[in-house]
GROMACS .gro file of C-alpha atoms in nm:
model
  327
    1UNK     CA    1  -2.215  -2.393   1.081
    2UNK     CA    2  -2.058  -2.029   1.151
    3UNK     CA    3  -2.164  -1.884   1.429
    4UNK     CA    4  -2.358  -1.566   1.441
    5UNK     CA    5  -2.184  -1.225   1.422
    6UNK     CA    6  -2.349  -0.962   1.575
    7UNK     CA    7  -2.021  -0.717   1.733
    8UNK     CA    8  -1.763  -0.612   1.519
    9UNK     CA    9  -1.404  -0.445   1.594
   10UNK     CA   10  -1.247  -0.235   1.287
   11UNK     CA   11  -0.889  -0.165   1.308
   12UNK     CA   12  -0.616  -0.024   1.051
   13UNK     CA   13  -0.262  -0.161   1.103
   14UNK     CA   14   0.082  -0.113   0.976
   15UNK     CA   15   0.211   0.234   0.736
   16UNK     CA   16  -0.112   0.443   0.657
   17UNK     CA   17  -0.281   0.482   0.308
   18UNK     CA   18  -0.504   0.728   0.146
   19UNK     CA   19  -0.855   0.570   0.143
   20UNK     CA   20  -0.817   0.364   0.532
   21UNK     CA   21  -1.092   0.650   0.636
   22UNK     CA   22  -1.350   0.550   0.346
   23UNK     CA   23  -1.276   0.204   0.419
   24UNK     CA   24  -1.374   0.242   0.806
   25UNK     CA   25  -1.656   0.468   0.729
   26UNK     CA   26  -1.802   0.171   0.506
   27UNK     CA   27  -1.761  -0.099   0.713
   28UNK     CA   28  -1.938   0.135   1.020
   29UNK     CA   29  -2.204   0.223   0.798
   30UNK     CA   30  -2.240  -0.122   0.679
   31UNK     CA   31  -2.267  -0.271   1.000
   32UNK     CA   32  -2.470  -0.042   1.151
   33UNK     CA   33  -2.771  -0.114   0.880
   34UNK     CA   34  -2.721  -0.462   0.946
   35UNK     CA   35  -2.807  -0.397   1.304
   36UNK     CA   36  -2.448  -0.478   1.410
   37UNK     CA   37  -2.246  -0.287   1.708
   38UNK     CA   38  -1.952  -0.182   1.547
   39UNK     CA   39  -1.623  -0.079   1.771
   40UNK     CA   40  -1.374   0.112   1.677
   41UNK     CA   41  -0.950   0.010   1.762
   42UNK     CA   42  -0.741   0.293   1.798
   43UNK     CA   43  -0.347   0.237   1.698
   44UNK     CA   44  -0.377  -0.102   1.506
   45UNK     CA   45  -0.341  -0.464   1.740
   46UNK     CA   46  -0.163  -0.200   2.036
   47UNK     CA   47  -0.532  -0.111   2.080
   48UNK     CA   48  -0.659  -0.465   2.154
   49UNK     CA   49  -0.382  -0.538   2.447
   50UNK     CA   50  -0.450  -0.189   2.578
   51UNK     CA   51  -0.827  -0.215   2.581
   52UNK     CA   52  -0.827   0.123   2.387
   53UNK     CA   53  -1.200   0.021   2.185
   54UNK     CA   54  -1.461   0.301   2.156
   55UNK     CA   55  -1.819   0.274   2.006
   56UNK     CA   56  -1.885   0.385   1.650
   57UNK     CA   57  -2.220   0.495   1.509
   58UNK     CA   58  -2.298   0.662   1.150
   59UNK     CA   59  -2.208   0.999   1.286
   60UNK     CA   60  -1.847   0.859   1.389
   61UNK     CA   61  -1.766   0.886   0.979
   62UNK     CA   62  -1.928   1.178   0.912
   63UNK     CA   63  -1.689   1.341   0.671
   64UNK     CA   64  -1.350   1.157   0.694
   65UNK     CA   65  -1.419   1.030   0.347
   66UNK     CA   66  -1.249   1.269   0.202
   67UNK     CA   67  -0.935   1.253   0.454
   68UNK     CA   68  -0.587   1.132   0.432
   69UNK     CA   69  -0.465   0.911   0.702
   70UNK     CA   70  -0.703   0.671   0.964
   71UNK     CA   71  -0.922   0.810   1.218
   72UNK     CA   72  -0.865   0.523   1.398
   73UNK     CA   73  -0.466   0.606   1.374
   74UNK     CA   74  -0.196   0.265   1.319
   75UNK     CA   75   0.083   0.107   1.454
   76UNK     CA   76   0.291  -0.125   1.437
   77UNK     CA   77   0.281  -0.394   1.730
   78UNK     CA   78   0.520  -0.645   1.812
   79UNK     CA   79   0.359  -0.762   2.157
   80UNK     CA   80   0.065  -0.898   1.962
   81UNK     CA   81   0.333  -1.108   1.738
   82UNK     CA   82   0.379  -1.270   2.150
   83UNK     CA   83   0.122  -1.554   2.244
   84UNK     CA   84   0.097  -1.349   2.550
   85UNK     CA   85   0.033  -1.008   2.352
   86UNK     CA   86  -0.267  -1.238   2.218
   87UNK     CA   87  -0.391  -1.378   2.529
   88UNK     CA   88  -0.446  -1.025   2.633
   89UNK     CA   89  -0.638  -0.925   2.348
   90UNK     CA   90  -0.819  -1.177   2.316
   91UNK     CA   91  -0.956  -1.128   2.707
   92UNK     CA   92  -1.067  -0.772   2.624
   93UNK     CA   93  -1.238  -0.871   2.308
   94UNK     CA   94  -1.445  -1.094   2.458
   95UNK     CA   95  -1.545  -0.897   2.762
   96UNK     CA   96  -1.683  -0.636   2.524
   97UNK     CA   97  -1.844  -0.949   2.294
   98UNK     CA   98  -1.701  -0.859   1.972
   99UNK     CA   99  -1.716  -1.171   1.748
  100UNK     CA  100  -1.539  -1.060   1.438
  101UNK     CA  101  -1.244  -0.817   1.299
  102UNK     CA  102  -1.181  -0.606   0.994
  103UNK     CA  103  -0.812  -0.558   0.964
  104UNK     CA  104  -0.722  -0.324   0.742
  105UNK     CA  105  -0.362  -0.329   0.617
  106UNK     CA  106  -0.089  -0.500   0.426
  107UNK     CA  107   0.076  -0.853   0.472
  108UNK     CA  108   0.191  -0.810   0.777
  109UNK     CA  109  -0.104  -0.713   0.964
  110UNK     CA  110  -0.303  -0.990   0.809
  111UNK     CA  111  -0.007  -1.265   0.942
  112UNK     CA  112  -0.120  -1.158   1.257
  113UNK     CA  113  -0.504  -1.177   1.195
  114UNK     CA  114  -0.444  -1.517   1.044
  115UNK     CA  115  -0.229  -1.660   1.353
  116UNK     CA  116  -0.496  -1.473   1.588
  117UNK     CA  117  -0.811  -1.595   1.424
  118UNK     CA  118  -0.680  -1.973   1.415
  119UNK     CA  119  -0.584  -1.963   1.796
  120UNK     CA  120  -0.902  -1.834   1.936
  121UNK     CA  121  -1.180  -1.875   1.668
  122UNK     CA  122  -1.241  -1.523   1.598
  123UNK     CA  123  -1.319  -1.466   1.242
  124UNK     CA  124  -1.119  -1.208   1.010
  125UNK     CA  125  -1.128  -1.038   0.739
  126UNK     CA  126  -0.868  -0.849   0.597
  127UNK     CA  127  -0.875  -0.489   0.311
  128UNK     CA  128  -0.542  -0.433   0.151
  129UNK     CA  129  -0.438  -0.116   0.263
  130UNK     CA  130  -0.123  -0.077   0.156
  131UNK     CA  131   0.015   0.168  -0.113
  132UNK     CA  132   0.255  -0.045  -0.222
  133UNK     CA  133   0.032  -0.284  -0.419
  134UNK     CA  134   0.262  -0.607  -0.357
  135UNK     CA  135  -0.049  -0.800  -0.269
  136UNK     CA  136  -0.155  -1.109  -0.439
  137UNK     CA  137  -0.523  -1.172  -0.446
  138UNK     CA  138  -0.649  -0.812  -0.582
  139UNK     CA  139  -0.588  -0.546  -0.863
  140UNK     CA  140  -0.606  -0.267  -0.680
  141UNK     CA  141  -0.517  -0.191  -0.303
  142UNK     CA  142  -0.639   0.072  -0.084
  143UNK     CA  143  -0.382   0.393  -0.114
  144UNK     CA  144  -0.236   0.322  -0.412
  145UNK     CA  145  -0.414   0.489  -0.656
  146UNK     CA  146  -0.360   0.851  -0.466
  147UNK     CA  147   0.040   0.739  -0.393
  148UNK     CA  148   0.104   0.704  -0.749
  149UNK     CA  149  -0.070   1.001  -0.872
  150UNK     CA  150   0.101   1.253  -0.619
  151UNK     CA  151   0.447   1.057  -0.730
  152UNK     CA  152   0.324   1.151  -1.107
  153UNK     CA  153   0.219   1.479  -0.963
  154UNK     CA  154   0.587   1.573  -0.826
  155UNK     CA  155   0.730   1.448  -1.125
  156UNK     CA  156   0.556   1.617  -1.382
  157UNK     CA  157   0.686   1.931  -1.179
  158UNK     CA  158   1.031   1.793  -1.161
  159UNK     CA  159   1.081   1.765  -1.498
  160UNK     CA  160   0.980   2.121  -1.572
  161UNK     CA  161   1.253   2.193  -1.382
  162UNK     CA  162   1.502   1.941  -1.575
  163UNK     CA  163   1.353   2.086  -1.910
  164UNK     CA  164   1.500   2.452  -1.813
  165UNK     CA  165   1.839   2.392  -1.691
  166UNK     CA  166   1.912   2.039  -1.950
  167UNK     CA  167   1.966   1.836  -1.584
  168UNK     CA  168   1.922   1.483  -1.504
  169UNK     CA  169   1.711   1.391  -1.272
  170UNK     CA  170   1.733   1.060  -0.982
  171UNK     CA  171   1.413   1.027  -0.817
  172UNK     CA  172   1.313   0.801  -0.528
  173UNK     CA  173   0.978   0.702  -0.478
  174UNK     CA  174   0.832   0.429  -0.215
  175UNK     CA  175   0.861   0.088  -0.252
  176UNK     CA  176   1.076  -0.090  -0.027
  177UNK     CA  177   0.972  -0.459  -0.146
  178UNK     CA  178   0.772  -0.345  -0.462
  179UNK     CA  179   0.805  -0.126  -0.787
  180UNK     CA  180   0.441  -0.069  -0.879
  181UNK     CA  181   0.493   0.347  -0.729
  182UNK     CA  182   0.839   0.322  -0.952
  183UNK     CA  183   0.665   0.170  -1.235
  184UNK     CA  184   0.368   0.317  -1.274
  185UNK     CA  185   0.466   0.698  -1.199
  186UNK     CA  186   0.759   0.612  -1.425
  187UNK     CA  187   0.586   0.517  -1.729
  188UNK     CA  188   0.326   0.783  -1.671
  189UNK     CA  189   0.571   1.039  -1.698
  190UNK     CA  190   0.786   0.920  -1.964
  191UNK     CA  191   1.083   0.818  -1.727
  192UNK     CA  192   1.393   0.713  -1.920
  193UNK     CA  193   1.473   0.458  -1.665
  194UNK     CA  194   1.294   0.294  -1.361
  195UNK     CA  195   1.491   0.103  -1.147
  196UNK     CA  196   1.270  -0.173  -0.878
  197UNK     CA  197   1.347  -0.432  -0.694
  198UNK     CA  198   1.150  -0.690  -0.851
  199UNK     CA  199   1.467  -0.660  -1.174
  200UNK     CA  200   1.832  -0.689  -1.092
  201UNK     CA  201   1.995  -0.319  -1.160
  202UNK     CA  202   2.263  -0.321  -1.434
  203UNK     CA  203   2.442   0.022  -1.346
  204UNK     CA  204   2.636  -0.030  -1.594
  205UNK     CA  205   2.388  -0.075  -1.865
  206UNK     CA  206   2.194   0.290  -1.725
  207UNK     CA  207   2.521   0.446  -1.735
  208UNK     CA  208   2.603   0.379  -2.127
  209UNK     CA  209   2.218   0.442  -2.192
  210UNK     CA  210   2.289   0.800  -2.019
  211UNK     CA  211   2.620   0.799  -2.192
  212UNK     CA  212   2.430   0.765  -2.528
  213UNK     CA  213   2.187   1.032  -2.480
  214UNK     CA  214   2.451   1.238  -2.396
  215UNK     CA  215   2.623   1.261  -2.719
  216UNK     CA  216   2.286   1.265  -2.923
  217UNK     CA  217   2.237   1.557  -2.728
  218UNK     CA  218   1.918   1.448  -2.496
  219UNK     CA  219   2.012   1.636  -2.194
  220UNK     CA  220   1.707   1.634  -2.010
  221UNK     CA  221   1.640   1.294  -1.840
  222UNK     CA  222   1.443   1.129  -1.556
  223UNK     CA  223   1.563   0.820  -1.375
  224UNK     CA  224   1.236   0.675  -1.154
  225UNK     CA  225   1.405   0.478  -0.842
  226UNK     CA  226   1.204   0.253  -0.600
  227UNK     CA  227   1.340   0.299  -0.234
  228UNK     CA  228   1.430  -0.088  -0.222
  229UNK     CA  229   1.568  -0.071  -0.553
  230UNK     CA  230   1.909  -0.364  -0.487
  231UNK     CA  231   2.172  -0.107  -0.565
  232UNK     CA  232   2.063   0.119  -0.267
  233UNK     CA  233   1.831   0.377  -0.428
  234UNK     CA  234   1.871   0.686  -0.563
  235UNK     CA  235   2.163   0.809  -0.351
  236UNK     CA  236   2.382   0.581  -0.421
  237UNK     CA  237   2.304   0.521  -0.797
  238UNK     CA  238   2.345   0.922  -0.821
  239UNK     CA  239   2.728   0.853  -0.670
  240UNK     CA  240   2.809   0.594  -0.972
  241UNK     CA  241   2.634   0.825  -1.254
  242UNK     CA  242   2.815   1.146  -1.087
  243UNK     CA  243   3.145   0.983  -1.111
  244UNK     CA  244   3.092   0.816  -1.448
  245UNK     CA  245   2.910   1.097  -1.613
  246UNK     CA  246   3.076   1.441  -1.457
  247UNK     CA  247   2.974   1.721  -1.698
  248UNK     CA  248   2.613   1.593  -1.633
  249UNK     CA  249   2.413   1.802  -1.399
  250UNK     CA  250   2.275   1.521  -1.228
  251UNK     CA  251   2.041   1.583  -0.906
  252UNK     CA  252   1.862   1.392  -0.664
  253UNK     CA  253   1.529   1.416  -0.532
  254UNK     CA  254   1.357   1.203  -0.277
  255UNK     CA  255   0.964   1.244  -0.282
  256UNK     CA  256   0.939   1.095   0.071
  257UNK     CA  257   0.641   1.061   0.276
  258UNK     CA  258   0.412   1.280   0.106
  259UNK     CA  259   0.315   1.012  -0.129
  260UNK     CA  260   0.142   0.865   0.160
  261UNK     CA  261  -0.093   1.162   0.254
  262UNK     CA  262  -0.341   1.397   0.097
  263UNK     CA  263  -0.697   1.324   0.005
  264UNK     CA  264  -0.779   0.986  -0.153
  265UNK     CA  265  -0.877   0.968  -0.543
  266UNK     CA  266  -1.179   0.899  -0.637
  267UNK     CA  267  -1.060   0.536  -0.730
  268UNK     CA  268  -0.938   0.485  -0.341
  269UNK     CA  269  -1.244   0.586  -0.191
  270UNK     CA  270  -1.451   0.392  -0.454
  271UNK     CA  271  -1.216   0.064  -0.405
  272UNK     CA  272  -1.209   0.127  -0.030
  273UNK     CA  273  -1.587   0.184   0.018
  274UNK     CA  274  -1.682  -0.149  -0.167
  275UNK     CA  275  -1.443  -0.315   0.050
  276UNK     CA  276  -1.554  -0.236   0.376
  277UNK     CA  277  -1.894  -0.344   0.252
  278UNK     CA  278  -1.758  -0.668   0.114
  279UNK     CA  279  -1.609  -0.714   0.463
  280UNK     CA  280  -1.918  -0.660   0.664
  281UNK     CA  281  -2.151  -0.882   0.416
  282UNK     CA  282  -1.868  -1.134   0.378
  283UNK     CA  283  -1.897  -1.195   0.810
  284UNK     CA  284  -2.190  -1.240   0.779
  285UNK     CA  285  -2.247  -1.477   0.534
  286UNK     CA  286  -1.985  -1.627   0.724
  287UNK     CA  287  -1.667  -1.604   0.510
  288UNK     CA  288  -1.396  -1.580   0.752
  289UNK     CA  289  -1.078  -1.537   0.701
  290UNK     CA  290  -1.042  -1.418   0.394
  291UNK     CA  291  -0.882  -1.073   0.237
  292UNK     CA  292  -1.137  -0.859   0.036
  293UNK     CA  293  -1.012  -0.758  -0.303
  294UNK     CA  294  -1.104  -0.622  -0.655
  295UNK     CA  295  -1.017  -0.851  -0.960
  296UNK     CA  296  -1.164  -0.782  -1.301
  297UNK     CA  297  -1.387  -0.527  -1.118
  298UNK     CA  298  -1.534  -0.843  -0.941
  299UNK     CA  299  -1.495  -0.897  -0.539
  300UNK     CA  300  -1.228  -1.206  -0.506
  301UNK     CA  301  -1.165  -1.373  -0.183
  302UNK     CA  302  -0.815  -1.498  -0.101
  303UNK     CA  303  -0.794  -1.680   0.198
  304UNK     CA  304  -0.582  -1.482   0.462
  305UNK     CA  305  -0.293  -1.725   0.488
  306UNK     CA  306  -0.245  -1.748   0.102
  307UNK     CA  307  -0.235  -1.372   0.083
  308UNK     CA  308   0.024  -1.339   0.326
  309UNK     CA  309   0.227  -1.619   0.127
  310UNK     CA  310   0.214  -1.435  -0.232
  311UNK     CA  311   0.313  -1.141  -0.430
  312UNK     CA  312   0.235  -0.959  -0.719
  313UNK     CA  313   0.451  -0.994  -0.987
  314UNK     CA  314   0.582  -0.748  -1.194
  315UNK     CA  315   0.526  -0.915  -1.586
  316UNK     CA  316   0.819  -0.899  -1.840
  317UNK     CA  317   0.604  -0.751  -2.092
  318UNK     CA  318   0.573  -0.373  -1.827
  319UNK     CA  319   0.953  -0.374  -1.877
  320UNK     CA  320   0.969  -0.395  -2.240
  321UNK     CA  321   0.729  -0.111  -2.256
  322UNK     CA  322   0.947   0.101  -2.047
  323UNK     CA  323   1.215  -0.023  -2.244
  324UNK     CA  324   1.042   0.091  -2.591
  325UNK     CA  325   0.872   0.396  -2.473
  326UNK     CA  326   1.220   0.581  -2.345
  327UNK     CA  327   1.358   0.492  -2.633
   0.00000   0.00000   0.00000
């Protein structure tokens, strides 16, 4: 039988997303009408070696739902990957008696809930917060939903730009391992061409596709690049379409960091606010080690070590709608 919870630690981990401040404020709230003590970790795992835990009550979340970023700031912490880095935590858990984590964060920050939780017993449950969306295990993760609409956002204003002076236009979006930004904001916008890294890039095939609009006179064209994208992003594929295509006007924009700030959607704070719930209930019930997620607007539970293990794929049939849609 589980053992009773009854002090919780709530940490976010790894790059920030929109929506990590709704997500803490719910799992505070939560706990707090269960009668739980809830702690707060500042800076991700760093703040479990460095004993750097404060107290959180209702008023701790007072208006942060609405904010960008985490509260409870992130890093990223290679001592706690160390079986020493983990001793230490572990010590100043337990000296302060909390009995169960909420990590929020993406794959990497649950590999180290999942190797932490097995070694000492203390249960875990991870919220994707990633804005990425390359987790298995969930249809939605926390950040997303606000990254891709500010990518749409910039775009949308991009090609306004284009439109005016008959340009071509080689944006970069975030994505280092995963297309969904590329894809999504891509399609939204009526890209011509999205390049990820989930598909292998046929330069030449964009090239004579460019080429082609060229002589039917379609001068004003968007190519959507994920950062990770194999042939080096959009730099470098803006080097190859430069060379091949020279009376093109071709420019580059990188959209950068600021698809990972500004005030969540609705959608994040809705997704992150029934996780944090999900996460508190789900410890008590005594469903550990698990990741919280949304599928068919149902909670699923994917054990921590299978989430870690598995990716969303990108499905044949989104390609062939970009394909048939920039036609």
């Amino acid at each position: 039988m589980a053992k009773k919870v009854t002090k919780i630690g709530v940490l976010t981990s790894g790059g920030d997303s929109p929506g990590m401040n709704a997500a803490i404020r719910a799992v505070v709230r939560t706990g707090n009408y269960y009668g739980l003590e809830v702690f707060g970790i500042m800076r991700g795992y760093s703040g479990i070696i460095e004993n750097d835990i404060i107290p959180m009550h209702s008023r701790s979340v007072a208006n942060i739902i609405q904010r960008g970023g985490t509260i409870l700031k992130t890093a990223r912490c290679k001592e706690f990957f160390q079986p020493e880095g983990r001793q230490k935590a572990y010590q100043n858990l337990k000296k302060l008696g909390i009995d169960g984590l909420v990590i929020i964060g993406g794959d990497g920050s649950f590999r180290g809930a999942d190797i932490f939780s097995r070694e000492f017993d203390i249960p875990c449950i991870g919220l994707p917060g990633t804005i990425d969306k390359d987790i298995a295990g969930t249809d939605f993760t926390i950040g997303f939903d606000t990254a891709v609409n500010t990518a749409v956002e910039a775009i949308d204003k991009i090609r306004d730009t284009a439109d005016a002076h008959d340009r071509l236009f080689i944006i970069e979006v975030m994505g280092r391992d995963a297309g969904y930004i590329a894809l999504h904001s891509g399609i939204a916008t009526g890209a011509e061409h999205i390049l990820i890294p989930e598909r292998k890039t046929d330069i030449e095939e964009l090239v004579e596709s460019l080429q082609e609009k060229e002589r039917r006179k379609k001068l004003v064209n968007m190519v959507v690049v994920a950062e990770g994208d194999e042939f080096g992003g959009a730099n470098e594929v803006a080097k190859v379409v430069k060379e091949r295509l020279p009376f093109t006007d071709t420019r580059v924009c990188i959209l950068g960091h600021i698809q990972r700030g500004g005030s969540p959607t609705c959608l994040d704070r809705l997704i992150a606010s029934r996780m944090g719930y999900a996460a508190v209930e789900s410890l008590l019930e005594g469903r550990h080690n698990v990741m919280v997620g949304i599928l068919n607007n149902r909670m699923h539970y994917t054990l921590l070590e299978r989430a870690v293990k598995s990716k969303q794929k990108i499905s044949d049939e989104w390609i062939k709608i970009v394909k048939i849609l920039a036609s």
